[in-house]
XYZ file of C-alpha atoms in Angstrom:
72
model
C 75.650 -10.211 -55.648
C 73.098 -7.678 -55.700
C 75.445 -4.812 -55.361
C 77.470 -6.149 -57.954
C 74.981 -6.345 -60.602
C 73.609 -2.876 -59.794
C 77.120 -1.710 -59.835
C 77.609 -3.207 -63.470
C 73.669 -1.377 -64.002
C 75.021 2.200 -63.066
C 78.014 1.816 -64.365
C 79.949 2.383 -61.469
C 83.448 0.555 -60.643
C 82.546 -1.604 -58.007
C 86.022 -0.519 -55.887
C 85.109 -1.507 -52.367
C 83.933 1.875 -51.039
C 81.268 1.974 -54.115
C 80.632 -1.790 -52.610
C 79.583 -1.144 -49.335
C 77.716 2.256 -50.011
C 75.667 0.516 -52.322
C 75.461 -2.967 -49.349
C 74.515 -0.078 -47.224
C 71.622 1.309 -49.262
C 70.290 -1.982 -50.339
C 70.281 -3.134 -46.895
C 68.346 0.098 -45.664
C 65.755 -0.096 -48.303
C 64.996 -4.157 -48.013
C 64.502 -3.194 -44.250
C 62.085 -0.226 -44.379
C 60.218 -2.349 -47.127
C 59.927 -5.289 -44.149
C 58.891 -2.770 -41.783
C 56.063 -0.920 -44.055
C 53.438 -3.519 -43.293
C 53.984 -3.092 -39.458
C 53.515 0.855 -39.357
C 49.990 0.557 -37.695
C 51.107 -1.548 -34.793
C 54.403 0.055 -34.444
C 52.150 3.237 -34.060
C 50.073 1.767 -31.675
C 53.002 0.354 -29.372
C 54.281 3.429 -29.482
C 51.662 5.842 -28.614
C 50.633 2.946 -25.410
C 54.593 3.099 -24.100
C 54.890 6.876 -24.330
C 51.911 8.195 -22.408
C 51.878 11.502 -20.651
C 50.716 12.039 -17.387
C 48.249 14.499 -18.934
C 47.090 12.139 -21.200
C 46.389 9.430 -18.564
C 44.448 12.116 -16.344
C 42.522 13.784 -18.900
C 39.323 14.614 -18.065
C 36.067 16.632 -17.775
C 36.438 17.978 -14.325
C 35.238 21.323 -15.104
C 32.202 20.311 -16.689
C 28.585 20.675 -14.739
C 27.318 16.964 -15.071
C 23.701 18.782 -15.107
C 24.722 20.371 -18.253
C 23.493 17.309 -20.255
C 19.789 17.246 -18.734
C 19.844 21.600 -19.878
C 17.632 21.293 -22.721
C 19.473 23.512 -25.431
């Protein structure tokens, strides 16, 4: 349907190799246009499933707790 029409647009022969490359690319683009509106949870799933152990035991442990009451 789609393909066909920009097939006809392009002026390409719609043979069925020129077909499904152009299926192929309308199908990719329809889906990353769905997905674009999802980015900021997609990043945040993603960042909370793939932890590092350094991450998750980050710290101050170096730091003199009495540092904060040093006036500067």
């Amino acid at each position: 349907m789609a393909m066909f029409l920009l097939a006809n647009g392009l002026n390409v022969e719609a043979n069925a190799a020129v077909s499904l490359a152009l299926f192929h690319t309308l199908f990719n683009a329809l889906a990353a246009v769905l997905v674009l509106p999802f980015i900021p949870q997609l990043a945040k799933l993603v960042a909370r499933l793939f932890r590092s152990v350094e991450e998750d035991t980050a710290g101050s442990r170096h730091l003199d707790p009495t540092l904060v009451n040093t006036p500067t």
